[in-house]
Amino acid sequence: MSLGVVWLKRDLRLHDHAPLVSAALRGPLLCIYIIEPSLWAAPDAARQHYGFLLESLRDLYKALRAVGGRLHVLTGEAVDVFERLHRAQPFDALYSHEETGNWPSFQRDIAVGRWCRSRGVHWQEFPQFGVVRRLADRNTWHKRWEAFVAQPCLPPPQSITFAQLPWPDASPPSADALGLPPAEPPHRQPGGRSAGLAVLDAFLDERSGQYRGGISSPLSAPSACSRLSPYLALGCLGLREVVQATRRQLADLPPEADRRRVGLTAFMSRLHWHCHFIQKLESEPELELRNLHRGYDGLRPAPGDPGWNPAHFEALVSGRTGWPLVDACVAMLADTGWLNFRMRAMLVSVASYPLWLHWRPVGEWLARAFIDYEPGIHWSQMQMQAGTTGINTTRVYNPIKQARDHDPKGRFVRRWLPALARVPDAWLFEPWRMPPDIQARCGVRVGVDIPMPLVELETATREAKARLHALRAQPEVRAAKAAIVARHGSRRRPDAPRRGKRPPAAQLALDL
């Protein structure tokens, strides 16, 4: 009887797992996960991602043991691992979910496809999100998304014939052995399906009532947001099961549960947008590396180019920009690995406009900082906020206004920037304006204990917008916009109202 190999990637669960179900129906199978050193050497990889992964693998190991199986965690480059396995125990079928990952994983999948063809191995891939391979345009995308999420979730197979690895299992390498930097948020979310299910249940049963109106402020967002994004990113939870669980909860709500109904309806919209953004990377993998609209090439200097400002970049990533809300968000990220959507957008806006930094190095830093890094969403959002898609409205977030709107009493800023604890409210969001006598009274020295802003905010922002808009107005740049809209632009959903303002897309994808 032929052997099938189930290659687990970012789908670390048994529930609604089409590759596992299909392989189990065919015959004996081997479940493997490959720790690939080249992927962990990429500039978007971080120690916190590896820790979350190992916790999720342990959870999956226990789940497989409960049905009589075993998870084999192997280390090496994927093609090398498959070649070694094929020589020791030939197999003719490989099963996995489709992955819309980063550029190294895309290149890895191309190499695995070549290897499969050379060895006569049939590689069958199954969609995991509402993302469509080889999509010509967006005209039918929503209907296809809806058809995907409406399909019944597959239960874990009850009868599986498991094969054994033809050599002894080895322990996964340490984070140090993979060369991952030592920094890790001490209070990040734990990995694993059991943790993800607990977060899902708490959100659907209780916290969803805070969702609408609570997800913008960094004070309320940690409990108002679903906090499901890291579990979706690594596949501890399936998108389809989250959509269907949300719809069941909506159907069962009593009439008086208006706040939860509004919150869950808004959450459903974001689940749709989650896949909308991943589809962009699926359709154009290069957008991780280059401007979606090539007319914006050269707009901002990248590292190594004349004009690149390393001091601005270092101040940003170390939380020393001088704008309190920005620096407080960086401090929260370093401690938790998470930040709500509006504060993420503000960080990228500050980097892109007053600091005039290229989105690529900023995106690499944030990819490492976010525990819920999802390449499709991340790189699409980086370019949207930087204004290099050519099809989106320029969005610029003033960090002083954002602080006054979403942290009016300064509780968030004071929590994450203790040096500002005694600064009066009147000076809290612009402490560099404090007279010397008030600085002395607060025990704070501007320029020593707290930094001066790197640039004058209004002037630098105005100049940056002028540069962007001057380029956008050029005829050849405007002419290239139509093709990008056809390939990546959203379409009105059949169930969406024809009138009324749609929330900005940049505010919809990162607040799960």
Coordinates of C-alpha atoms in Angstrom, one line a residue:
M1 CA 0.0 0.0 0.0
S2 CA 1.3 3.4 -1.0
L3 CA 2.4 5.9 1.7
G4 CA 1.2 9.5 1.9
V5 CA 2.9 12.3 3.7
V6 CA 1.0 15.1 5.4
W7 CA 3.2 18.2 5.4
L8 CA 2.0 20.5 8.2
K9 CA 2.9 24.1 7.7
R10 CA 0.8 27.0 9.1
D11 CA -2.1 24.7 9.8
L12 CA -1.4 23.2 13.2
R13 CA -4.7 21.6 14.1
L14 CA -6.7 18.4 13.4
H15 CA -10.1 20.1 13.0
D16 CA -11.2 21.1 9.5
H17 CA -7.9 19.8 8.0
A18 CA -8.5 18.7 4.4
P19 CA -5.0 17.4 3.8
L20 CA -5.2 15.1 6.8
V21 CA -8.7 13.9 6.0
S22 CA -7.8 13.2 2.3
A23 CA -4.6 11.3 3.2
A24 CA -6.4 9.3 5.9
L25 CA -9.0 8.1 3.3
R26 CA -6.2 6.9 1.0
G27 CA -4.1 4.8 3.3
P28 CA -1.1 4.9 5.7
L29 CA 0.2 8.4 6.3
L30 CA 3.1 10.2 8.0
C31 CA 2.6 13.6 9.6
I32 CA 5.6 15.8 9.5
Y33 CA 6.5 19.4 10.3
I34 CA 9.8 20.8 9.0
I35 CA 11.8 23.4 10.8
E36 CA 13.6 25.1 7.9
P37 CA 16.7 27.1 8.9
S38 CA 16.6 29.3 5.9
L39 CA 13.1 30.5 6.8
W40 CA 14.2 31.3 10.4
A41 CA 17.2 33.2 9.0
A42 CA 14.8 35.5 7.1
P43 CA 14.6 39.2 8.3
D44 CA 10.9 38.8 9.3
A45 CA 11.6 35.9 11.7
A46 CA 11.8 36.4 15.5
R47 CA 12.3 34.3 18.6
Q48 CA 8.7 34.9 19.8
H49 CA 7.4 33.3 16.6
Y50 CA 9.5 30.3 17.2
G51 CA 8.4 30.0 20.8
F52 CA 4.7 30.3 19.7
L53 CA 5.4 27.6 17.1
L54 CA 6.9 25.2 19.6
E55 CA 4.0 25.6 21.9
S56 CA 1.6 25.0 19.1
L57 CA 3.5 21.9 18.0
R58 CA 3.3 20.5 21.5
D59 CA -0.4 21.0 21.5
L60 CA -0.7 19.2 18.1
Y61 CA 1.5 16.4 19.2
K62 CA -0.9 15.7 22.1
A63 CA -3.9 15.8 19.8
L64 CA -2.3 13.3 17.4
R65 CA -1.3 11.0 20.2
A66 CA -5.0 11.0 21.3
V67 CA -6.0 9.4 18.0
G68 CA -3.1 7.0 17.9
G69 CA -0.8 9.0 15.8
R70 CA 2.5 10.9 16.0
L71 CA 3.8 14.2 14.9
H72 CA 7.4 14.1 13.5
V73 CA 9.2 17.4 13.7
L74 CA 12.2 17.4 11.3
T75 CA 14.9 19.9 10.8
G76 CA 16.4 20.9 7.4
E77 CA 15.5 22.5 4.1
A78 CA 12.3 21.1 2.8
V79 CA 13.6 19.6 -0.4
D80 CA 16.5 17.9 1.4
V81 CA 14.1 16.5 4.0
F82 CA 11.8 15.1 1.4
E83 CA 14.6 13.6 -0.5
R84 CA 16.0 11.8 2.5
L85 CA 12.6 10.6 3.5
H86 CA 11.8 9.4 0.0
R87 CA 15.1 7.4 -0.2
A88 CA 14.4 5.7 3.2
Q89 CA 10.7 5.2 2.8
P90 CA 9.4 5.9 -0.7
F91 CA 6.1 7.8 -0.9
D92 CA 4.0 8.8 -3.9
A93 CA 1.7 11.5 -2.4
L94 CA 2.2 14.7 -0.5
Y95 CA -0.7 16.6 1.1
S96 CA -0.6 20.1 2.5
H97 CA -2.6 23.3 2.7
E98 CA -1.9 26.1 0.3
E99 CA 0.3 28.7 1.9
T100 CA 0.4 32.4 1.1
G101 CA 3.6 33.1 3.1
N102 CA 6.6 35.2 2.8
W103 CA 9.0 35.3 -0.2
P104 CA 11.3 32.6 1.1
S105 CA 8.4 30.2 1.7
F106 CA 7.1 31.0 -1.8
Q107 CA 10.5 30.1 -3.3
R108 CA 10.6 27.0 -1.1
D109 CA 7.2 25.8 -2.5
I110 CA 8.4 26.3 -6.0
A111 CA 11.4 24.1 -5.3
V112 CA 9.3 21.5 -3.6
G113 CA 7.0 21.4 -6.6
R114 CA 10.0 20.8 -8.9
W115 CA 11.2 18.0 -6.6
C116 CA 7.8 16.3 -6.6
R117 CA 7.6 16.3 -10.3
S118 CA 11.1 14.8 -10.6
R119 CA 10.3 12.0 -8.2
G120 CA 6.8 11.2 -9.4
V121 CA 5.2 12.4 -6.2
H122 CA 1.7 13.9 -6.5
W123 CA 1.5 17.0 -4.4
Q124 CA -2.1 17.9 -3.5
E125 CA -2.7 21.3 -1.9
F126 CA -6.0 22.5 -0.3
P127 CA -7.2 26.0 0.3
Q128 CA -7.0 27.1 3.9
F129 CA -8.4 30.6 3.7
G130 CA -10.8 32.2 1.2
V131 CA -7.8 32.9 -1.1
V132 CA -7.9 31.8 -4.7
R133 CA -4.8 30.6 -6.6
R134 CA -4.3 32.0 -10.1
L135 CA -7.2 34.5 -9.7
A136 CA -7.6 36.5 -12.9
D137 CA -9.5 39.5 -11.3
R138 CA -11.5 40.4 -8.3
N139 CA -15.0 40.3 -9.9
T140 CA -16.0 36.9 -8.5
W141 CA -13.8 36.9 -5.4
H142 CA -16.4 37.6 -2.8
K143 CA -18.7 34.8 -4.1
R144 CA -15.8 32.4 -4.0
W145 CA -14.9 33.5 -0.4
E146 CA -18.4 33.0 0.7
A147 CA -18.6 29.5 -0.9
F148 CA -15.4 28.5 0.9
V149 CA -16.5 29.6 4.4
A150 CA -19.9 28.1 3.9
Q151 CA -18.6 24.6 3.4
P152 CA -19.1 22.3 6.4
C153 CA -16.0 22.1 8.6
L154 CA -14.3 18.7 8.4
P155 CA -14.1 16.8 11.7
P156 CA -10.8 15.1 12.7
P157 CA -10.6 11.7 11.1
Q158 CA -11.6 8.9 13.4
S159 CA -9.7 6.1 11.7
I160 CA -6.1 6.8 10.6
T161 CA -3.4 4.4 9.8
F162 CA -0.2 6.1 10.8
A163 CA 3.2 5.2 9.5
Q164 CA 6.4 5.7 11.5
L165 CA 9.5 7.7 10.6
P166 CA 12.2 5.5 9.3
W167 CA 14.8 7.0 11.7
P168 CA 14.7 8.1 15.4
D169 CA 13.0 11.4 16.2
A170 CA 15.3 14.3 17.1
S171 CA 14.5 17.3 19.3
P172 CA 13.8 20.6 17.6
P173 CA 16.7 23.0 17.5
S174 CA 16.9 25.7 20.0
A175 CA 16.2 29.3 19.1
D176 CA 19.9 30.0 19.7
A177 CA 20.9 27.3 17.3
L178 CA 18.7 28.9 14.6
G179 CA 20.4 32.2 15.2
L180 CA 17.3 34.0 16.4
P181 CA 17.9 37.3 18.3
P182 CA 17.5 37.0 22.0
A183 CA 14.7 39.6 22.5
E184 CA 11.3 38.2 23.1
P185 CA 8.2 39.9 24.5
P186 CA 7.7 38.5 28.1
H187 CA 3.9 38.8 28.0
R188 CA 3.1 37.6 24.5
Q189 CA 0.1 35.3 23.9
P190 CA 0.7 31.6 24.3
G191 CA 0.6 29.3 21.3
G192 CA -1.5 26.2 20.6
R193 CA -5.0 25.3 19.6
S194 CA -6.3 24.9 23.2
A195 CA -5.2 28.5 24.0
G196 CA -6.8 29.7 20.7
L197 CA -10.1 28.0 21.5
A198 CA -10.2 29.6 24.9
V199 CA -9.6 33.0 23.4
L200 CA -12.4 32.4 20.8
D201 CA -14.9 31.3 23.4
A202 CA -14.2 34.3 25.6
F203 CA -14.6 36.6 22.7
L204 CA -17.8 35.1 21.4
D205 CA -19.4 34.7 24.8
E206 CA -18.3 37.9 26.5
R207 CA -15.8 40.3 25.0
S208 CA -17.5 40.9 21.6
G209 CA -19.8 43.4 23.3
Q210 CA -16.8 45.7 23.5
Y211 CA -15.7 45.2 19.9
R212 CA -17.5 48.1 18.2
G213 CA -16.1 51.3 19.7
G214 CA -13.5 49.6 21.8
I215 CA -10.9 48.5 19.2
S216 CA -9.4 51.9 18.4
S217 CA -8.1 52.9 21.7
P218 CA -4.9 51.2 23.0
L219 CA -6.5 51.3 26.4
S220 CA -9.6 49.2 25.6
A221 CA -8.4 47.3 22.5
P222 CA -6.5 44.5 24.4
S223 CA -9.8 43.1 25.6
A224 CA -12.1 44.5 23.0
C225 CA -10.3 43.0 20.0
S226 CA -10.8 39.3 19.5
R227 CA -7.0 38.5 19.9
L228 CA -7.5 35.6 17.5
S229 CA -5.0 36.8 14.9
P230 CA -1.9 34.8 16.0
Y231 CA -4.0 31.6 16.1
L232 CA -5.3 32.2 12.6
A233 CA -1.9 33.1 11.3
L234 CA -0.4 29.8 12.4
G235 CA -3.5 27.8 11.7
C236 CA -4.2 26.7 15.3
L237 CA -7.7 27.8 14.4
G238 CA -9.2 27.5 10.9
L239 CA -10.7 30.6 9.3
R240 CA -13.8 28.6 8.3
E241 CA -14.5 27.4 11.9
V242 CA -14.1 30.9 13.3
V243 CA -16.5 32.3 10.7
Q244 CA -19.1 29.6 11.3
A245 CA -18.7 29.8 15.1
T246 CA -19.3 33.6 14.8
R247 CA -22.4 33.1 12.7
R248 CA -23.8 30.5 15.1
Q249 CA -23.3 32.9 17.9
L250 CA -25.1 35.7 16.0
A251 CA -28.0 33.4 15.3
D252 CA -28.4 32.4 18.9
L253 CA -28.2 35.9 20.5
P254 CA -31.3 37.0 22.4
P255 CA -32.9 40.2 21.1
E256 CA -31.6 42.3 24.0
A257 CA -27.9 41.5 23.1
D258 CA -27.5 44.5 20.8
R259 CA -23.9 45.4 21.7
R260 CA -22.7 41.8 21.1
R261 CA -24.7 41.6 17.8
V262 CA -23.1 44.8 16.6
G263 CA -19.7 43.7 17.6
L264 CA -19.9 40.3 16.1
T265 CA -21.3 41.7 12.8
A266 CA -18.3 44.1 12.6
F267 CA -16.0 41.2 13.4
M268 CA -17.4 39.2 10.5
S269 CA -16.6 42.1 8.2
R270 CA -13.0 41.9 9.3
L271 CA -12.8 38.2 8.7
H272 CA -13.8 38.9 5.1
W273 CA -11.1 41.6 4.8
H274 CA -8.5 39.3 6.4
C275 CA -8.7 37.2 3.2
H276 CA -9.0 40.2 0.9
F277 CA -5.6 41.4 1.9
I278 CA -3.9 37.9 1.8
Q279 CA -5.3 37.6 -1.7
K280 CA -3.2 40.6 -2.7
L281 CA 0.1 38.7 -1.8
E282 CA -1.2 35.5 -3.4
S283 CA -1.8 37.3 -6.7
E284 CA 1.4 39.3 -6.5
P285 CA 4.1 37.8 -4.3
E286 CA 6.6 40.5 -5.2
L287 CA 4.6 43.1 -3.2
E288 CA 6.6 42.0 -0.1
L289 CA 9.8 43.2 -1.8
R290 CA 8.9 46.1 -4.1
N291 CA 6.3 48.8 -4.6
L292 CA 2.9 47.5 -5.8
H293 CA 2.8 50.5 -8.1
R294 CA 6.3 50.7 -9.7
G295 CA 5.8 54.4 -10.4
Y296 CA 6.6 55.0 -6.7
D297 CA 10.0 53.3 -7.0
G298 CA 12.6 55.7 -5.5
L299 CA 10.1 57.8 -3.6
R300 CA 11.7 57.1 -0.3
P301 CA 15.4 56.0 0.1
A302 CA 16.0 52.5 1.3
P303 CA 19.0 51.4 3.5
G304 CA 22.1 51.9 1.5
D305 CA 20.6 54.7 -0.7
P306 CA 21.6 58.3 -0.4
G307 CA 19.2 60.0 1.9
W308 CA 18.4 57.0 4.1
N309 CA 18.4 58.2 7.7
P310 CA 19.6 55.5 10.1
A311 CA 19.2 57.7 13.1
H312 CA 15.4 58.1 12.4
F313 CA 15.1 54.3 12.0
E314 CA 17.0 53.5 15.2
A315 CA 15.0 56.1 17.2
L316 CA 11.7 54.5 15.9
V317 CA 12.6 50.9 16.8
S318 CA 14.0 51.8 20.2
G319 CA 11.0 54.0 21.1
R320 CA 12.9 57.2 21.2
T321 CA 11.1 59.4 18.6
G322 CA 10.0 62.0 21.2
W323 CA 6.3 61.6 20.5
P324 CA 5.0 59.9 23.6
L325 CA 2.2 57.8 22.0
V326 CA 4.5 56.4 19.4
D327 CA 7.2 55.5 22.0
A328 CA 4.6 54.0 24.3
C329 CA 3.3 51.8 21.5
V330 CA 6.8 50.6 20.8
A331 CA 7.2 49.8 24.5
M332 CA 3.9 47.8 24.5
L333 CA 5.0 45.9 21.4
A334 CA 8.3 44.9 23.1
D335 CA 6.4 43.6 26.1
T336 CA 3.4 41.9 24.5
G337 CA 4.1 41.4 20.8
W338 CA 0.7 42.9 20.1
L339 CA -0.8 46.3 19.3
N340 CA -4.3 47.3 18.0
F341 CA -4.9 48.3 14.4
R342 CA -5.0 52.1 14.8
M343 CA -1.8 52.2 16.7
R344 CA -0.1 49.9 14.1
A345 CA -1.3 52.3 11.4
M346 CA 0.0 55.3 13.3
L347 CA 3.4 53.7 13.7
V348 CA 3.7 53.1 10.0
S349 CA 2.3 56.5 9.2
V350 CA 4.9 58.2 11.4
A351 CA 7.7 56.1 9.9
S352 CA 6.5 56.8 6.3
Y353 CA 5.7 60.6 6.5
P354 CA 7.5 62.7 9.1
L355 CA 10.4 60.3 9.4
W356 CA 10.4 59.6 5.6
L357 CA 11.5 55.9 6.0
H358 CA 11.1 53.2 3.4
W359 CA 8.3 50.8 4.2
R360 CA 10.5 47.7 3.7
P361 CA 12.9 47.9 6.7
V362 CA 10.1 49.3 8.9
G363 CA 8.0 46.3 7.8
E364 CA 10.7 43.8 8.6
W365 CA 11.0 45.3 12.1
L366 CA 7.3 45.2 12.7
A367 CA 7.0 41.6 11.3
R368 CA 9.5 40.5 14.0
A369 CA 7.6 42.6 16.6
F370 CA 4.1 41.3 15.9
I371 CA 3.3 37.9 17.3
D372 CA 0.4 37.7 14.8
Y373 CA 2.6 38.4 11.7
E374 CA 0.6 37.3 8.7
P375 CA 2.6 38.1 5.5
G376 CA -0.3 38.8 3.2
I377 CA -2.0 41.3 5.5
H378 CA 1.3 42.8 6.8
W379 CA 2.9 43.7 3.5
S380 CA -0.3 44.9 1.9
Q381 CA -0.9 47.2 4.9
M382 CA 2.7 48.4 4.9
Q383 CA 2.3 49.6 1.4
M384 CA -1.2 51.0 1.9
Q385 CA 0.0 53.1 4.8
A386 CA 3.1 54.2 3.0
G387 CA 1.0 55.3 0.0
T388 CA 2.8 53.1 -2.6
T389 CA -0.1 51.0 -3.8
G390 CA -1.3 53.8 -6.1
I391 CA -5.0 53.0 -5.5
N392 CA -5.6 53.9 -1.8
T393 CA -6.3 57.3 -0.1
T394 CA -3.3 58.8 1.7
R395 CA -3.7 58.1 5.4
V396 CA -1.6 60.1 7.8
Y397 CA -2.0 59.7 11.5
N398 CA -0.9 62.6 13.7
P399 CA 0.5 61.0 16.9
I400 CA -0.4 64.0 19.0
K401 CA -4.0 64.1 17.9
Q402 CA -4.2 60.3 18.2
A403 CA -3.0 60.5 21.8
R404 CA -5.6 63.2 22.6
D405 CA -8.4 61.2 20.9
H406 CA -7.6 57.7 22.3
D407 CA -5.7 58.3 25.5
P408 CA -7.1 61.6 26.7
K409 CA -6.1 61.1 30.4
G410 CA -2.6 59.8 29.4
R411 CA -3.1 56.4 31.2
F412 CA -1.6 54.4 28.3
V413 CA 1.3 56.7 27.8
R414 CA 2.1 56.9 31.5
R415 CA 1.9 53.1 31.9
W416 CA 4.4 52.4 29.1
L417 CA 6.6 55.5 29.6
P418 CA 7.2 55.7 33.4
A419 CA 9.5 58.8 32.9
L420 CA 6.3 60.7 32.0
A421 CA 4.4 59.6 35.1
R422 CA 4.6 63.0 36.9
V423 CA 4.2 65.2 33.8
P424 CA 1.0 67.3 34.0
D425 CA -1.8 66.5 31.5
A426 CA -1.3 69.8 29.7
W427 CA 2.2 68.8 28.6
L428 CA 2.0 65.1 28.5
F429 CA 1.7 64.6 24.7
E430 CA 4.1 67.5 23.9
P431 CA 6.5 67.3 26.8
W432 CA 9.3 69.1 24.9
R433 CA 7.2 72.3 25.3
M434 CA 7.4 72.2 29.1
P435 CA 9.1 75.2 30.7
P436 CA 12.3 74.4 32.7
D437 CA 10.6 75.0 36.0
I438 CA 7.9 72.5 35.3
Q439 CA 10.5 70.0 34.1
A440 CA 12.3 70.4 37.4
R441 CA 9.1 70.0 39.4
C442 CA 8.4 66.7 37.5
G443 CA 11.9 65.4 37.8
V444 CA 12.1 65.1 34.0
R445 CA 14.8 66.6 31.7
V446 CA 13.7 66.9 28.1
G447 CA 16.5 65.7 25.9
V448 CA 17.9 63.5 28.7
D449 CA 15.2 61.5 30.4
I450 CA 12.8 61.9 27.5
P451 CA 13.9 62.6 23.9
M452 CA 13.2 65.6 21.8
P453 CA 11.2 64.9 18.7
L454 CA 13.4 64.0 15.7
V455 CA 11.7 66.5 13.4
E456 CA 9.1 69.3 13.6
L457 CA 5.9 67.2 13.0
E458 CA 3.7 69.5 11.0
T459 CA 6.5 70.7 8.7
A460 CA 7.9 67.3 8.0
T461 CA 4.5 65.7 7.4
R462 CA 3.5 68.5 5.1
E463 CA 6.7 68.2 3.0
A464 CA 6.3 64.4 2.9
K465 CA 2.7 64.6 1.6
A466 CA 3.7 67.1 -1.0
R467 CA 6.4 64.8 -2.3
L468 CA 3.9 61.9 -2.5
H469 CA 1.1 63.9 -4.1
A470 CA 3.5 65.5 -6.7
L471 CA 4.5 62.0 -7.8
R472 CA 0.9 60.8 -7.8
A473 CA -0.2 63.6 -10.1
Q474 CA 2.2 62.6 -12.8
P475 CA 0.3 61.3 -15.9
E476 CA 2.3 58.1 -16.2
V477 CA 1.7 57.3 -12.5
R478 CA -2.0 58.0 -12.8
A479 CA -2.2 55.9 -16.0
A480 CA -0.9 52.7 -14.3
K481 CA -3.5 52.9 -11.6
A482 CA -6.3 51.1 -13.6
A483 CA -4.4 47.8 -13.9
I484 CA -3.7 47.7 -10.2
V485 CA -7.4 48.3 -9.4
A486 CA -8.4 45.5 -11.7
R487 CA -6.0 43.1 -10.1
H488 CA -6.2 44.1 -6.4
G489 CA -9.0 46.5 -5.8
S490 CA -12.0 45.5 -3.7
R491 CA -15.4 45.0 -5.1
R492 CA -18.7 45.9 -3.4
R493 CA -20.0 42.8 -1.6
P494 CA -23.4 41.6 -2.7
D495 CA -24.7 42.1 0.9
A496 CA -23.2 45.5 1.4
P497 CA -25.3 48.6 1.4
R498 CA -25.1 50.7 -1.7
R499 CA -24.9 54.0 0.3
G500 CA -22.9 54.9 3.3
K501 CA -19.3 55.2 4.1
R502 CA -17.3 52.0 4.2
P503 CA -14.7 51.9 7.0
P504 CA -11.2 52.5 5.7
A505 CA -9.7 49.2 4.6
A506 CA -6.5 49.9 6.5
Q507 CA -8.5 49.8 9.7
L508 CA -10.0 46.5 9.1
A509 CA -7.4 43.8 8.8
L510 CA -5.2 44.1 11.8
D511 CA -7.7 44.3 14.7
L512 CA -8.8 40.7 15.0

